[in-house]
């Protein structure tokens, strides 16, 4: 990076934030962005979560031109190993930091496999309008053309910007900005994997500056009713996947294992197979398990009283949330109520 280019970056960000650079905290959780491979051409079969936060930050010395950056290793895992305990720990740490006057924004480095779930969980429980940006990489840090450094650089700029304030938790990779609620991993391996298929990106990173073109209309972060500050566990909620020739075995097993909620990832508009599945869900509901109808399709609204008589069954529909995000909202809803009408309100709100 030339001295002139670095000065231009510093000037742009300083103007956006007023005198001085923003203070951005980078919380590291592992993932491919912190991964390493056997050689510079290893882009599959690498080992995730091997590189620590200081190494990540030192690999992008340009960060000091756009923000006062500090790093913290919260945990170090591949994101397929993400669980509720990690989420609670991360959320509490984020809220503690955002309450400090000397923190303007937070970047979270994360594995891409569950980045959409962690970001949506945080979108529902973060208690601040300050920017929170979740970032990852599709290639390990040791690879030719590793995407982690530029993704991290952009994420720090975004987290320190005025433009990102009040936008909810953001997912930023590949020069694209997505809303946590809507983004999903769209491809197993390409760098442009993160998409909001029908609703579209919120904006782009270009020339070391964020450009927003839309924003989410759903409640989030500081306006959310959910609070995990005193929670040590989350209710058990499981997902049952719909398919041709489906049976009730998984539903019965989850109920027997103590599920408080089940998300049914149905075919089409959340359709329920009869006679195998619908009776099993009815029986689960009568035992107190809250049932949410979602869809495996990945786009569109699951219509209430559309492919099932939800009022009669006392089911909830997921609106446009995919199954994995419907699970997160249902878990948090169950920390407040078991009233399905109230839970349905939450699904139409968040």
PDB file of N, CA, C and O in Angstrom, residues 13 15 34 42 67 89 136 155 166 173 186 256 274 276 289 291 307 314-315 323 336:
ATOM      1  N   UNK A  13     -11.883   8.000   6.504  1.00  0.00           N
ATOM      2  CA  UNK A  13     -12.497   7.468   7.709  1.00  0.00           C
ATOM      3  C   UNK A  13     -12.541   8.519   8.812  1.00  0.00           C
ATOM      4  O   UNK A  13     -13.532   8.649   9.534  1.00  0.00           O
ATOM      5  N   UNK A  15     -12.796  11.712   8.456  1.00  0.00           N
ATOM      6  CA  UNK A  15     -13.881  12.640   8.154  1.00  0.00           C
ATOM      7  C   UNK A  15     -15.233  12.064   8.523  1.00  0.00           C
ATOM      8  O   UNK A  15     -16.137  12.767   8.966  1.00  0.00           O
ATOM      9  N   UNK A  34      -9.032 -18.165  10.025  1.00  0.00           N
ATOM     10  CA  UNK A  34      -7.908 -18.470  10.903  1.00  0.00           C
ATOM     11  C   UNK A  34      -7.355 -19.866  10.622  1.00  0.00           C
ATOM     12  O   UNK A  34      -6.732 -20.489  11.483  1.00  0.00           O
ATOM     13  N   UNK A  42      -3.519 -25.238  -1.123  1.00  0.00           N
ATOM     14  CA  UNK A  42      -4.532 -26.015  -0.410  1.00  0.00           C
ATOM     15  C   UNK A  42      -5.705 -25.119  -0.059  1.00  0.00           C
ATOM     16  O   UNK A  42      -5.606 -24.246   0.812  1.00  0.00           O
ATOM     17  N   UNK A  67      -8.367   2.393  11.663  1.00  0.00           N
ATOM     18  CA  UNK A  67      -8.993   2.285  12.984  1.00  0.00           C
ATOM     19  C   UNK A  67      -7.932   1.999  14.044  1.00  0.00           C
ATOM     20  O   UNK A  67      -6.836   1.508  13.736  1.00  0.00           O
ATOM     21  N   UNK A  89     -21.806 -16.965  25.418  1.00  0.00           N
ATOM     22  CA  UNK A  89     -20.543 -16.352  25.829  1.00  0.00           C
ATOM     23  C   UNK A  89     -20.196 -15.182  24.915  1.00  0.00           C
ATOM     24  O   UNK A  89     -19.812 -14.089  25.385  1.00  0.00           O
ATOM     25  N   UNK A 136     -15.701 -13.581   7.691  1.00  0.00           N
ATOM     26  CA  UNK A 136     -14.997 -14.850   7.568  1.00  0.00           C
ATOM     27  C   UNK A 136     -14.235 -14.895   6.265  1.00  0.00           C
ATOM     28  O   UNK A 136     -13.980 -13.863   5.636  1.00  0.00           O
ATOM     29  N   UNK A 155     -14.171  -5.194   6.868  1.00  0.00           N
ATOM     30  CA  UNK A 155     -15.038  -5.321   8.042  1.00  0.00           C
ATOM     31  C   UNK A 155     -14.692  -4.285   9.101  1.00  0.00           C
ATOM     32  O   UNK A 155     -15.583  -3.721   9.748  1.00  0.00           O
ATOM     33  N   UNK A 166     -26.808   1.472  13.600  1.00  0.00           N
ATOM     34  CA  UNK A 166     -28.245   1.226  13.581  1.00  0.00           C
ATOM     35  C   UNK A 166     -28.727   0.296  12.494  1.00  0.00           C
ATOM     36  O   UNK A 166     -29.934   0.098  12.341  1.00  0.00           O
ATOM     37  N   UNK A 173     -18.438  -9.986   3.447  1.00  0.00           N
ATOM     38  CA  UNK A 173     -17.389 -10.719   2.742  1.00  0.00           C
ATOM     39  C   UNK A 173     -17.483 -10.370   1.259  1.00  0.00           C
ATOM     40  O   UNK A 173     -18.546  -9.954   0.771  1.00  0.00           O
ATOM     41  N   UNK A 186     -24.512 -19.845   0.157  1.00  0.00           N
ATOM     42  CA  UNK A 186     -25.173 -20.223  -1.079  1.00  0.00           C
ATOM     43  C   UNK A 186     -24.384 -21.221  -1.921  1.00  0.00           C
ATOM     44  O   UNK A 186     -24.907 -21.818  -2.848  1.00  0.00           O
ATOM     45  N   UNK A 256     -38.895 -37.190  22.529  1.00  0.00           N
ATOM     46  CA  UNK A 256     -38.423 -38.060  23.608  1.00  0.00           C
ATOM     47  C   UNK A 256     -37.138 -37.533  24.236  1.00  0.00           C
ATOM     48  O   UNK A 256     -36.880 -37.755  25.428  1.00  0.00           O
ATOM     49  N   UNK A 274     -48.762 -36.253   4.965  1.00  0.00           N
ATOM     50  CA  UNK A 274     -49.855 -36.962   5.617  1.00  0.00           C
ATOM     51  C   UNK A 274     -49.905 -38.370   5.020  1.00  0.00           C
ATOM     52  O   UNK A 274     -49.739 -38.530   3.811  1.00  0.00           O
ATOM     53  N   UNK A 276     -48.081 -39.421   7.730  1.00  0.00           N
ATOM     54  CA  UNK A 276     -46.965 -39.716   8.625  1.00  0.00           C
ATOM     55  C   UNK A 276     -46.605 -38.563   9.547  1.00  0.00           C
ATOM     56  O   UNK A 276     -46.456 -38.750  10.763  1.00  0.00           O
ATOM     57  N   UNK A 289     -44.808 -29.135  23.058  1.00  0.00           N
ATOM     58  CA  UNK A 289     -43.729 -28.751  22.156  1.00  0.00           C
ATOM     59  C   UNK A 289     -44.268 -27.730  21.153  1.00  0.00           C
ATOM     60  O   UNK A 289     -45.301 -27.960  20.525  1.00  0.00           O
ATOM     61  N   UNK A 291     -44.402 -25.948  17.671  1.00  0.00           N
ATOM     62  CA  UNK A 291     -44.084 -26.352  16.303  1.00  0.00           C
ATOM     63  C   UNK A 291     -44.044 -25.122  15.402  1.00  0.00           C
ATOM     64  O   UNK A 291     -44.997 -24.335  15.374  1.00  0.00           O
ATOM     65  N   UNK A 307     -50.516 -24.225   3.583  1.00  0.00           N
ATOM     66  CA  UNK A 307     -50.414 -25.670   3.358  1.00  0.00           C
ATOM     67  C   UNK A 307     -50.790 -26.486   4.589  1.00  0.00           C
ATOM     68  O   UNK A 307     -50.731 -27.710   4.568  1.00  0.00           O
ATOM     69  N   UNK A 314     -52.547 -25.194  16.090  1.00  0.00           N
ATOM     70  CA  UNK A 314     -51.809 -24.348  17.037  1.00  0.00           C
ATOM     71  C   UNK A 314     -50.327 -24.319  16.696  1.00  0.00           C
ATOM     72  O   UNK A 314     -49.462 -24.387  17.575  1.00  0.00           O
ATOM     73  N   UNK A 315     -50.036 -24.217  15.398  1.00  0.00           N
ATOM     74  CA  UNK A 315     -48.665 -24.115  14.914  1.00  0.00           C
ATOM     75  C   UNK A 315     -48.300 -22.647  14.686  1.00  0.00           C
ATOM     76  O   UNK A 315     -49.166 -21.772  14.627  1.00  0.00           O
ATOM     77  N   UNK A 323     -34.984 -22.502   7.979  1.00  0.00           N
ATOM     78  CA  UNK A 323     -35.115 -23.359   9.168  1.00  0.00           C
ATOM     79  C   UNK A 323     -34.079 -23.087  10.255  1.00  0.00           C
ATOM     80  O   UNK A 323     -34.412 -23.069  11.447  1.00  0.00           O
ATOM     81  N   UNK A 336     -39.072 -16.518  26.823  1.00  0.00           N
ATOM     82  CA  UNK A 336     -40.022 -15.515  27.295  1.00  0.00           C
ATOM     83  C   UNK A 336     -41.443 -16.046  27.441  1.00  0.00           C
ATOM     84  O   UNK A 336     -42.184 -15.613  28.319  1.00  0.00           O
TER      85      UNK A 336
END
